[in-house]
PDB file of C-alpha atoms in Angstrom:
ATOM      1  CA  UNK A   1     123.157 109.450  47.888  1.00 59.00           C
ATOM      2  CA  UNK A   2     122.367 108.329  44.635  1.00 69.00           C
ATOM      3  CA  UNK A   3     119.757 106.261  43.492  1.00 73.00           C
ATOM      4  CA  UNK A   4     122.183 103.390  42.330  1.00 74.00           C
ATOM      5  CA  UNK A   5     123.334 103.096  45.299  1.00 74.00           C
ATOM      6  CA  UNK A   6     120.354 103.331  47.476  1.00 75.00           C
ATOM      7  CA  UNK A   7     119.446 100.059  45.364  1.00 79.00           C
ATOM      8  CA  UNK A   8     122.496  98.676  45.778  1.00 81.00           C
ATOM      9  CA  UNK A   9     122.352  98.784  49.286  1.00 83.00           C
ATOM     10  CA  UNK A  10     118.642  97.725  49.824  1.00 81.00           C
ATOM     11  CA  UNK A  11     120.297  94.908  47.753  1.00 84.00           C
ATOM     12  CA  UNK A  12     122.993  93.962  50.161  1.00 86.00           C
ATOM     13  CA  UNK A  13     120.295  94.542  53.110  1.00 88.00           C
ATOM     14  CA  UNK A  14     118.034  92.388  51.419  1.00 87.00           C
ATOM     15  CA  UNK A  15     120.274  89.003  50.911  1.00 89.00           C
ATOM     16  CA  UNK A  16     121.803  89.736  54.111  1.00 90.00           C
ATOM     17  CA  UNK A  17     118.935  89.855  55.807  1.00 90.00           C
ATOM     18  CA  UNK A  18     117.816  86.816  54.240  1.00 89.00           C
ATOM     19  CA  UNK A  19     121.370  85.099  54.937  1.00 90.00           C
ATOM     20  CA  UNK A  20     121.231  85.219  58.761  1.00 91.00           C
ATOM     21  CA  UNK A  21     117.302  84.068  58.466  1.00 92.00           C
ATOM     22  CA  UNK A  22     118.480  81.221  56.704  1.00 88.00           C
ATOM     23  CA  UNK A  23     121.319  80.023  58.930  1.00 88.00           C
ATOM     24  CA  UNK A  24     119.316  80.594  62.008  1.00 90.00           C
ATOM     25  CA  UNK A  25     117.307  77.890  60.731  1.00 89.00           C
ATOM     26  CA  UNK A  26     119.573  75.987  59.200  1.00 89.00           C
ATOM     27  CA  UNK A  27     121.346  75.672  62.852  1.00 90.00           C
ATOM     28  CA  UNK A  28     119.614  72.845  64.322  1.00 89.00           C
ATOM     29  CA  UNK A  29     120.580  70.850  61.826  1.00 90.00           C
ATOM     30  CA  UNK A  30     124.070  71.737  61.817  1.00 91.00           C
ATOM     31  CA  UNK A  31     124.732  71.147  65.260  1.00 92.00           C
ATOM     32  CA  UNK A  32     123.014  68.088  65.115  1.00 92.00           C
ATOM     33  CA  UNK A  33     125.594  66.767  62.254  1.00 92.00           C
ATOM     34  CA  UNK A  34     127.912  68.037  64.661  1.00 93.00           C
ATOM     35  CA  UNK A  35     127.039  66.229  67.396  1.00 92.00           C
ATOM     36  CA  UNK A  36     127.016  63.265  65.975  1.00 92.00           C
ATOM     37  CA  UNK A  37     131.186  63.384  64.689  1.00 92.00           C
ATOM     38  CA  UNK A  38     131.628  64.359  68.506  1.00 91.00           C
ATOM     39  CA  UNK A  39     132.847  62.271  71.363  1.00 90.00           C
ATOM     40  CA  UNK A  40     130.145  61.638  73.834  1.00 87.00           C
ATOM     41  CA  UNK A  41     132.003  64.264  76.458  1.00 85.00           C
ATOM     42  CA  UNK A  42     131.971  67.252  73.883  1.00 87.00           C
ATOM     43  CA  UNK A  43     128.707  66.884  72.655  1.00 87.00           C
ATOM     44  CA  UNK A  44     127.133  69.856  74.764  1.00 85.00           C
ATOM     45  CA  UNK A  45     130.324  71.295  75.655  1.00 83.00           C
ATOM     46  CA  UNK A  46     130.482  74.796  74.964  1.00 79.00           C
ATOM     47  CA  UNK A  47     126.788  75.198  74.333  1.00 80.00           C
ATOM     48  CA  UNK A  48     126.797  78.832  74.541  1.00 80.00           C
ATOM     49  CA  UNK A  49     129.773  79.746  72.343  1.00 81.00           C
ATOM     50  CA  UNK A  50     129.707  78.804  67.851  1.00 82.00           C
ATOM     51  CA  UNK A  51     132.639  76.549  68.983  1.00 82.00           C
ATOM     52  CA  UNK A  52     129.325  73.588  69.242  1.00 84.00           C
ATOM     53  CA  UNK A  53     128.747  73.632  65.897  1.00 87.00           C
ATOM     54  CA  UNK A  54     132.369  72.701  65.366  1.00 84.00           C
ATOM     55  CA  UNK A  55     133.132  68.828  65.240  1.00 85.00           C
ATOM     56  CA  UNK A  56     136.248  69.168  67.428  1.00 82.00           C
ATOM     57  CA  UNK A  57     137.846  65.530  67.934  1.00 81.00           C
ATOM     58  CA  UNK A  58     135.318  64.212  64.860  1.00 83.00           C
ATOM     59  CA  UNK A  59     135.178  60.674  63.956  1.00 88.00           C
ATOM     60  CA  UNK A  60     132.337  58.332  62.857  1.00 90.00           C
ATOM     61  CA  UNK A  61     132.805  55.900  65.636  1.00 92.00           C
ATOM     62  CA  UNK A  62     128.794  57.171  66.709  1.00 92.00           C
ATOM     63  CA  UNK A  63     127.316  55.956  63.109  1.00 94.00           C
ATOM     64  CA  UNK A  64     129.514  52.783  63.520  1.00 93.00           C
ATOM     65  CA  UNK A  65     127.623  52.015  66.885  1.00 91.00           C
ATOM     66  CA  UNK A  66     124.279  52.727  64.820  1.00 92.00           C
ATOM     67  CA  UNK A  67     124.713  49.923  62.667  1.00 92.00           C
ATOM     68  CA  UNK A  68     126.114  48.194  65.994  1.00 90.00           C
ATOM     69  CA  UNK A  69     123.246  48.116  67.978  1.00 89.00           C
ATOM     70  CA  UNK A  70     120.520  48.059  65.622  1.00 88.00           C
ATOM     71  CA  UNK A  71     119.689  46.526  62.413  1.00 91.00           C
ATOM     72  CA  UNK A  72     119.430  50.170  61.065  1.00 92.00           C
ATOM     73  CA  UNK A  73     118.854  49.114  57.164  1.00 93.00           C
ATOM     74  CA  UNK A  74     116.560  46.546  57.696  1.00 94.00           C
ATOM     75  CA  UNK A  75     114.547  49.924  59.193  1.00 94.00           C
ATOM     76  CA  UNK A  76     115.690  52.454  56.760  1.00 94.00           C
ATOM     77  CA  UNK A  77     114.177  49.226  53.950  1.00 94.00           C
ATOM     78  CA  UNK A  78     110.826  49.295  56.036  1.00 94.00           C
ATOM     79  CA  UNK A  79     109.860  52.509  56.227  1.00 95.00           C
ATOM     80  CA  UNK A  80     111.122  53.399  52.576  1.00 94.00           C
ATOM     81  CA  UNK A  81     108.942  50.392  51.688  1.00 95.00           C
ATOM     82  CA  UNK A  82     105.849  51.546  53.113  1.00 94.00           C
ATOM     83  CA  UNK A  83     106.142  54.887  52.160  1.00 95.00           C
ATOM     84  CA  UNK A  84     107.222  54.594  48.695  1.00 95.00           C
ATOM     85  CA  UNK A  85     103.758  52.999  48.455  1.00 96.00           C
ATOM     86  CA  UNK A  86     101.626  55.600  49.818  1.00 96.00           C
ATOM     87  CA  UNK A  87     103.351  57.745  47.898  1.00 95.00           C
ATOM     88  CA  UNK A  88     102.815  55.671  44.461  1.00 96.00           C
ATOM     89  CA  UNK A  89      98.984  54.919  45.583  1.00 96.00           C
ATOM     90  CA  UNK A  90      98.489  58.807  47.319  1.00 95.00           C
ATOM     91  CA  UNK A  91      99.944  59.955  43.730  1.00 95.00           C
ATOM     92  CA  UNK A  92      97.383  57.833  41.071  1.00 95.00           C
ATOM     93  CA  UNK A  93      93.916  57.795  43.209  1.00 95.00           C
ATOM     94  CA  UNK A  94      94.204  61.392  44.817  1.00 96.00           C
ATOM     95  CA  UNK A  95      95.298  62.603  41.054  1.00 95.00           C
ATOM     96  CA  UNK A  96      92.120  60.991  39.743  1.00 94.00           C
ATOM     97  CA  UNK A  97      89.966  62.759  42.076  1.00 94.00           C
ATOM     98  CA  UNK A  98      91.226  65.762  41.921  1.00 94.00           C
ATOM     99  CA  UNK A  99      91.227  65.708  38.099  1.00 94.00           C
ATOM    100  CA  UNK A 100      87.532  64.773  37.987  1.00 93.00           C
ATOM    101  CA  UNK A 101      86.658  67.629  40.605  1.00 93.00           C
ATOM    102  CA  UNK A 102      87.971  70.496  38.079  1.00 92.00           C
ATOM    103  CA  UNK A 103      87.158  68.754  34.861  1.00 90.00           C
ATOM    104  CA  UNK A 104      83.977  67.059  34.812  1.00 89.00           C
ATOM    105  CA  UNK A 105      80.670  68.330  35.331  1.00 88.00           C
ATOM    106  CA  UNK A 106      78.376  65.569  37.978  1.00 88.00           C
ATOM    107  CA  UNK A 107      75.463  66.189  40.485  1.00 90.00           C
ATOM    108  CA  UNK A 108      77.103  66.543  43.907  1.00 88.00           C
ATOM    109  CA  UNK A 109      80.282  68.065  42.945  1.00 89.00           C
ATOM    110  CA  UNK A 110      80.314  71.598  44.868  1.00 90.00           C
ATOM    111  CA  UNK A 111      79.203  69.694  47.864  1.00 92.00           C
ATOM    112  CA  UNK A 112      81.616  67.052  47.575  1.00 92.00           C
ATOM    113  CA  UNK A 113      85.118  70.113  47.042  1.00 91.00           C
ATOM    114  CA  UNK A 114      83.035  71.865  50.157  1.00 92.00           C
ATOM    115  CA  UNK A 115      83.475  68.088  52.510  1.00 92.00           C
ATOM    116  CA  UNK A 116      86.830  67.594  50.952  1.00 91.00           C
ATOM    117  CA  UNK A 117      87.883  71.246  52.294  1.00 89.00           C
ATOM    118  CA  UNK A 118      86.599  70.773  55.345  1.00 90.00           C
ATOM    119  CA  UNK A 119      87.954  68.010  56.535  1.00 89.00           C
ATOM    120  CA  UNK A 120      91.525  69.210  55.386  1.00 88.00           C
ATOM    121  CA  UNK A 121      90.710  70.704  59.314  1.00 86.00           C
ATOM    122  CA  UNK A 122      90.923  67.694  61.276  1.00 86.00           C
ATOM    123  CA  UNK A 123      94.223  67.201  62.470  1.00 86.00           C
ATOM    124  CA  UNK A 124      95.715  63.322  62.569  1.00 87.00           C
ATOM    125  CA  UNK A 125      95.498  63.441  66.405  1.00 86.00           C
ATOM    126  CA  UNK A 126      91.090  63.926  66.466  1.00 88.00           C
ATOM    127  CA  UNK A 127      91.027  60.743  64.472  1.00 90.00           C
ATOM    128  CA  UNK A 128      93.605  58.271  65.365  1.00 91.00           C
ATOM    129  CA  UNK A 129      92.405  56.477  68.546  1.00 91.00           C
ATOM    130  CA  UNK A 130      88.878  55.655  66.160  1.00 93.00           C
ATOM    131  CA  UNK A 131      90.850  54.624  62.762  1.00 94.00           C
ATOM    132  CA  UNK A 132      93.233  52.555  65.590  1.00 94.00           C
ATOM    133  CA  UNK A 133      89.562  50.672  66.613  1.00 94.00           C
ATOM    134  CA  UNK A 134      88.656  50.647  62.841  1.00 94.00           C
ATOM    135  CA  UNK A 135      92.565  48.628  61.981  1.00 94.00           C
ATOM    136  CA  UNK A 136      92.303  46.712  65.396  1.00 94.00           C
ATOM    137  CA  UNK A 137      88.889  45.491  64.479  1.00 94.00           C
ATOM    138  CA  UNK A 138      89.621  44.482  60.896  1.00 94.00           C
ATOM    139  CA  UNK A 139      92.898  43.385  62.413  1.00 92.00           C
ATOM    140  CA  UNK A 140      95.446  44.800  60.791  1.00 93.00           C
ATOM    141  CA  UNK A 141      97.597  45.535  63.782  1.00 91.00           C
ATOM    142  CA  UNK A 142     101.184  45.005  63.197  1.00 91.00           C
ATOM    143  CA  UNK A 143     100.637  44.542  58.853  1.00 93.00           C
ATOM    144  CA  UNK A 144     101.341  46.725  56.355  1.00 94.00           C
ATOM    145  CA  UNK A 145      98.055  47.404  55.912  1.00 94.00           C
ATOM    146  CA  UNK A 146      97.660  49.189  58.949  1.00 94.00           C
ATOM    147  CA  UNK A 147     100.505  51.690  57.702  1.00 94.00           C
ATOM    148  CA  UNK A 148      99.360  52.065  53.813  1.00 95.00           C
ATOM    149  CA  UNK A 149      95.801  51.969  53.707  1.00 94.00           C
ATOM    150  CA  UNK A 150      94.499  54.360  55.791  1.00 94.00           C
ATOM    151  CA  UNK A 151      96.701  57.331  54.249  1.00 94.00           C
ATOM    152  CA  UNK A 152      95.905  56.482  50.347  1.00 93.00           C
ATOM    153  CA  UNK A 153      93.415  59.175  50.519  1.00 92.00           C
ATOM    154  CA  UNK A 154      93.959  62.413  51.179  1.00 93.00           C
ATOM    155  CA  UNK A 155      92.040  65.448  51.380  1.00 92.00           C
ATOM    156  CA  UNK A 156      95.037  67.947  51.054  1.00 92.00           C
ATOM    157  CA  UNK A 157      96.317  66.432  47.938  1.00 93.00           C
ATOM    158  CA  UNK A 158      92.834  66.261  46.017  1.00 94.00           C
ATOM    159  CA  UNK A 159      92.286  69.942  46.723  1.00 92.00           C
ATOM    160  CA  UNK A 160      96.291  70.061  45.471  1.00 91.00           C
ATOM    161  CA  UNK A 161      95.799  68.461  42.292  1.00 94.00           C
ATOM    162  CA  UNK A 162      92.782  69.980  41.868  1.00 93.00           C
ATOM    163  CA  UNK A 163      93.961  73.060  42.021  1.00 91.00           C
ATOM    164  CA  UNK A 164      96.670  72.274  39.279  1.00 90.00           C
ATOM    165  CA  UNK A 165      94.252  70.402  37.101  1.00 92.00           C
ATOM    166  CA  UNK A 166      92.148  74.023  36.621  1.00 91.00           C
ATOM    167  CA  UNK A 167      94.978  75.219  34.447  1.00 88.00           C
ATOM    168  CA  UNK A 168      95.493  72.736  32.237  1.00 88.00           C
ATOM    169  CA  UNK A 169      93.764  73.996  28.557  1.00 88.00           C
ATOM    170  CA  UNK A 170      90.239  72.476  28.315  1.00 88.00           C
ATOM    171  CA  UNK A 171      91.308  72.739  24.310  1.00 88.00           C
ATOM    172  CA  UNK A 172      93.672  70.401  24.882  1.00 87.00           C
ATOM    173  CA  UNK A 173      91.610  67.614  26.314  1.00 87.00           C
ATOM    174  CA  UNK A 174      88.987  68.855  23.381  1.00 87.00           C
ATOM    175  CA  UNK A 175      91.592  67.680  20.845  1.00 88.00           C
ATOM    176  CA  UNK A 176      92.338  64.567  22.722  1.00 86.00           C
ATOM    177  CA  UNK A 177      88.666  63.344  22.528  1.00 87.00           C
ATOM    178  CA  UNK A 178      88.645  64.036  19.216  1.00 85.00           C
ATOM    179  CA  UNK A 179      91.630  61.974  18.507  1.00 83.00           C
ATOM    180  CA  UNK A 180      89.598  59.054  19.975  1.00 84.00           C
ATOM    181  CA  UNK A 181      91.035  59.303  23.510  1.00 84.00           C
ATOM    182  CA  UNK A 182      89.158  58.373  26.486  1.00 86.00           C
ATOM    183  CA  UNK A 183      88.913  60.238  29.853  1.00 87.00           C
ATOM    184  CA  UNK A 184      91.467  57.900  31.591  1.00 89.00           C
ATOM    185  CA  UNK A 185      93.858  57.834  28.124  1.00 90.00           C
ATOM    186  CA  UNK A 186      93.465  61.446  28.522  1.00 90.00           C
ATOM    187  CA  UNK A 187      94.792  62.085  31.921  1.00 92.00           C
ATOM    188  CA  UNK A 188      97.264  59.024  32.154  1.00 91.00           C
ATOM    189  CA  UNK A 189      98.805  59.888  28.463  1.00 89.00           C
ATOM    190  CA  UNK A 190      97.621  63.966  28.318  1.00 89.00           C
ATOM    191  CA  UNK A 191      97.516  65.547  31.522  1.00 91.00           C
ATOM    192  CA  UNK A 192      99.799  63.590  33.723  1.00 91.00           C
ATOM    193  CA  UNK A 193     102.996  64.303  31.611  1.00 89.00           C
ATOM    194  CA  UNK A 194     102.483  67.619  32.108  1.00 88.00           C
ATOM    195  CA  UNK A 195     101.976  67.905  35.494  1.00 88.00           C
ATOM    196  CA  UNK A 196     105.154  67.160  37.207  1.00 87.00           C
ATOM    197  CA  UNK A 197     105.249  69.992  39.419  1.00 87.00           C
ATOM    198  CA  UNK A 198     102.435  69.284  41.304  1.00 90.00           C
ATOM    199  CA  UNK A 199     103.141  65.730  41.243  1.00 92.00           C
ATOM    200  CA  UNK A 200     106.636  66.465  42.890  1.00 88.00           C
ATOM    201  CA  UNK A 201     105.127  68.875  45.177  1.00 88.00           C
ATOM    202  CA  UNK A 202     102.713  66.055  46.747  1.00 91.00           C
ATOM    203  CA  UNK A 203     105.669  63.329  46.528  1.00 91.00           C
ATOM    204  CA  UNK A 204     107.861  65.918  48.852  1.00 89.00           C
ATOM    205  CA  UNK A 205     105.196  66.939  51.554  1.00 89.00           C
ATOM    206  CA  UNK A 206     104.008  63.011  51.487  1.00 91.00           C
ATOM    207  CA  UNK A 207     107.415  61.565  51.775  1.00 92.00           C
ATOM    208  CA  UNK A 208     108.445  64.078  54.798  1.00 90.00           C
ATOM    209  CA  UNK A 209     105.102  63.400  56.745  1.00 91.00           C
ATOM    210  CA  UNK A 210     105.464  59.540  56.734  1.00 93.00           C
ATOM    211  CA  UNK A 211     108.877  59.192  57.066  1.00 93.00           C
ATOM    212  CA  UNK A 212     109.128  61.223  59.834  1.00 91.00           C
ATOM    213  CA  UNK A 213     105.351  59.555  60.980  1.00 92.00           C
ATOM    214  CA  UNK A 214     106.020  58.469  65.263  1.00 92.00           C
ATOM    215  CA  UNK A 215     102.326  58.409  66.428  1.00 92.00           C
ATOM    216  CA  UNK A 216     100.832  56.084  63.737  1.00 94.00           C
ATOM    217  CA  UNK A 217     103.619  53.343  63.696  1.00 94.00           C
ATOM    218  CA  UNK A 218     104.277  53.630  67.634  1.00 92.00           C
ATOM    219  CA  UNK A 219     100.369  52.566  67.654  1.00 93.00           C
ATOM    220  CA  UNK A 220     100.091  49.521  65.116  1.00 94.00           C
ATOM    221  CA  UNK A 221     104.053  47.907  64.737  1.00 93.00           C
ATOM    222  CA  UNK A 222     103.957  46.163  67.968  1.00 87.00           C
ATOM    223  CA  UNK A 223     106.652  43.985  66.831  1.00 83.00           C
ATOM    224  CA  UNK A 224     110.358  44.430  65.348  1.00 85.00           C
ATOM    225  CA  UNK A 225     109.810  42.954  61.748  1.00 89.00           C
ATOM    226  CA  UNK A 226     107.777  45.829  60.220  1.00 91.00           C
ATOM    227  CA  UNK A 227     109.334  48.608  62.920  1.00 92.00           C
ATOM    228  CA  UNK A 228     109.958  52.166  60.866  1.00 93.00           C
ATOM    229  CA  UNK A 229     113.196  54.103  61.481  1.00 93.00           C
ATOM    230  CA  UNK A 230     111.803  56.606  63.675  1.00 92.00           C
ATOM    231  CA  UNK A 231     110.826  53.915  66.056  1.00 92.00           C
ATOM    232  CA  UNK A 232     114.550  52.404  65.807  1.00 91.00           C
ATOM    233  CA  UNK A 233     115.698  55.649  66.767  1.00 90.00           C
ATOM    234  CA  UNK A 234     113.342  55.882  69.769  1.00 89.00           C
ATOM    235  CA  UNK A 235     115.237  52.783  70.819  1.00 86.00           C
ATOM    236  CA  UNK A 236     118.206  54.654  71.729  1.00 87.00           C
ATOM    237  CA  UNK A 237     116.182  55.893  74.859  1.00 84.00           C
ATOM    238  CA  UNK A 238     115.378  52.964  76.300  1.00 76.00           C
ATOM    239  CA  UNK A 239     118.920  51.966  77.394  1.00 71.00           C
ATOM    240  CA  UNK A 240     120.538  53.310  80.334  1.00 74.00           C
ATOM    241  CA  UNK A 241     123.064  55.692  80.847  1.00 78.00           C
ATOM    242  CA  UNK A 242     121.587  57.779  77.290  1.00 83.00           C
ATOM    243  CA  UNK A 243     124.324  58.378  74.662  1.00 87.00           C
ATOM    244  CA  UNK A 244     123.482  61.495  73.019  1.00 90.00           C
ATOM    245  CA  UNK A 245     125.995  60.423  69.826  1.00 91.00           C
ATOM    246  CA  UNK A 246     124.714  57.749  68.782  1.00 91.00           C
ATOM    247  CA  UNK A 247     121.509  59.325  68.937  1.00 92.00           C
ATOM    248  CA  UNK A 248     122.111  62.207  66.567  1.00 93.00           C
ATOM    249  CA  UNK A 249     124.243  59.651  64.106  1.00 94.00           C
ATOM    250  CA  UNK A 250     120.634  57.878  63.644  1.00 93.00           C
ATOM    251  CA  UNK A 251     118.970  61.286  63.346  1.00 93.00           C
ATOM    252  CA  UNK A 252     121.494  62.543  60.883  1.00 94.00           C
ATOM    253  CA  UNK A 253     120.847  58.960  58.977  1.00 93.00           C
ATOM    254  CA  UNK A 254     117.241  59.236  58.901  1.00 93.00           C
ATOM    255  CA  UNK A 255     117.483  63.119  57.507  1.00 91.00           C
ATOM    256  CA  UNK A 256     119.396  62.107  54.549  1.00 90.00           C
ATOM    257  CA  UNK A 257     116.667  60.836  52.408  1.00 88.00           C
ATOM    258  CA  UNK A 258     114.235  63.647  53.013  1.00 85.00           C
ATOM    259  CA  UNK A 259     117.485  66.133  51.994  1.00 85.00           C
ATOM    260  CA  UNK A 260     118.500  64.729  49.323  1.00 86.00           C
ATOM    261  CA  UNK A 261     115.066  64.488  47.883  1.00 83.00           C
ATOM    262  CA  UNK A 262     114.550  68.164  48.755  1.00 79.00           C
ATOM    263  CA  UNK A 263     117.634  68.779  46.516  1.00 81.00           C
ATOM    264  CA  UNK A 264     117.007  67.419  43.634  1.00 81.00           C
ATOM    265  CA  UNK A 265     112.901  68.214  43.827  1.00 76.00           C
ATOM    266  CA  UNK A 266     113.198  71.933  44.473  1.00 73.00           C
ATOM    267  CA  UNK A 267     112.946  73.714  41.611  1.00 74.00           C
ATOM    268  CA  UNK A 268     109.573  71.387  40.990  1.00 70.00           C
ATOM    269  CA  UNK A 269     108.329  71.685  44.500  1.00 66.00           C
ATOM    270  CA  UNK A 270     108.806  75.575  44.606  1.00 70.00           C
ATOM    271  CA  UNK A 271     106.916  75.599  41.225  1.00 68.00           C
ATOM    272  CA  UNK A 272     103.985  73.358  42.337  1.00 62.00           C
ATOM    273  CA  UNK A 273     103.191  75.131  45.151  1.00 63.00           C
ATOM    274  CA  UNK A 274     103.164  78.036  43.496  1.00 63.00           C
ATOM    275  CA  UNK A 275     100.738  77.347  41.141  1.00 59.00           C
ATOM    276  CA  UNK A 276      98.480  75.873  43.465  1.00 56.00           C
ATOM    277  CA  UNK A 277      98.054  78.567  45.782  1.00 50.00           C
ATOM    278  CA  UNK A 278      97.391  81.395  43.965  1.00 44.00           C
ATOM    279  CA  UNK A 279      94.046  80.144  42.054  1.00 44.00           C
ATOM    280  CA  UNK A 280      90.563  80.140  43.493  1.00 40.00           C
TER     281      UNK A 280
END
């Protein structure tokens, strides 16, 4: 076998392997979409064969049932409202913090950075109960503040921004300073416009995290007025018999914004992960 033939076979094996792995990972999504189009009796039929991925007897009746049983548009709007506010505040507040840690010299900077990195290891489950106690004491239960304020500052976002801003040339900042730009103006006029990749990365991570969040809204949202889409989906499990067709349809509806967002921002996301993950 020649070297050229070996290279071709190697490429074929590489792409074939990646395709198989991709299909394995995406198969639950394909099955969910297929199940959402099937009648109730056909959802779990043929689970031991590839025919389960085919939408036999496809119709939109499950999607119509979702919008008939719950006010899905309202719950989608609730989720979009609080998630977008969190993202906007996160991008502004945490990027400023990351910029200060990357480009300014001040007493205690190393200790502060160490503390931020250390806090990243604590999962939400470890602080959920004390956080709920604080929110309840402030009277924020069933208020937008309980969904938004605790998640504005994020250690991981600060670290992501800090890692990216380390690569911004100091000469560029010095030139802006000579032209009369202060630190804030330099950040918003110079640094932010050239940092689209890290902003896109944090945007995607934030959106996915809060759009899919179930446990925290379940704790702090007590009424229907501010119910999120994930809490709305849970209501389908509260009535007997459980109908999995509308459940699958509602899950597909909830996944659409994430899929669209990732398709539009995937290039910036990959570049952002690469640029922030390789520097010390």
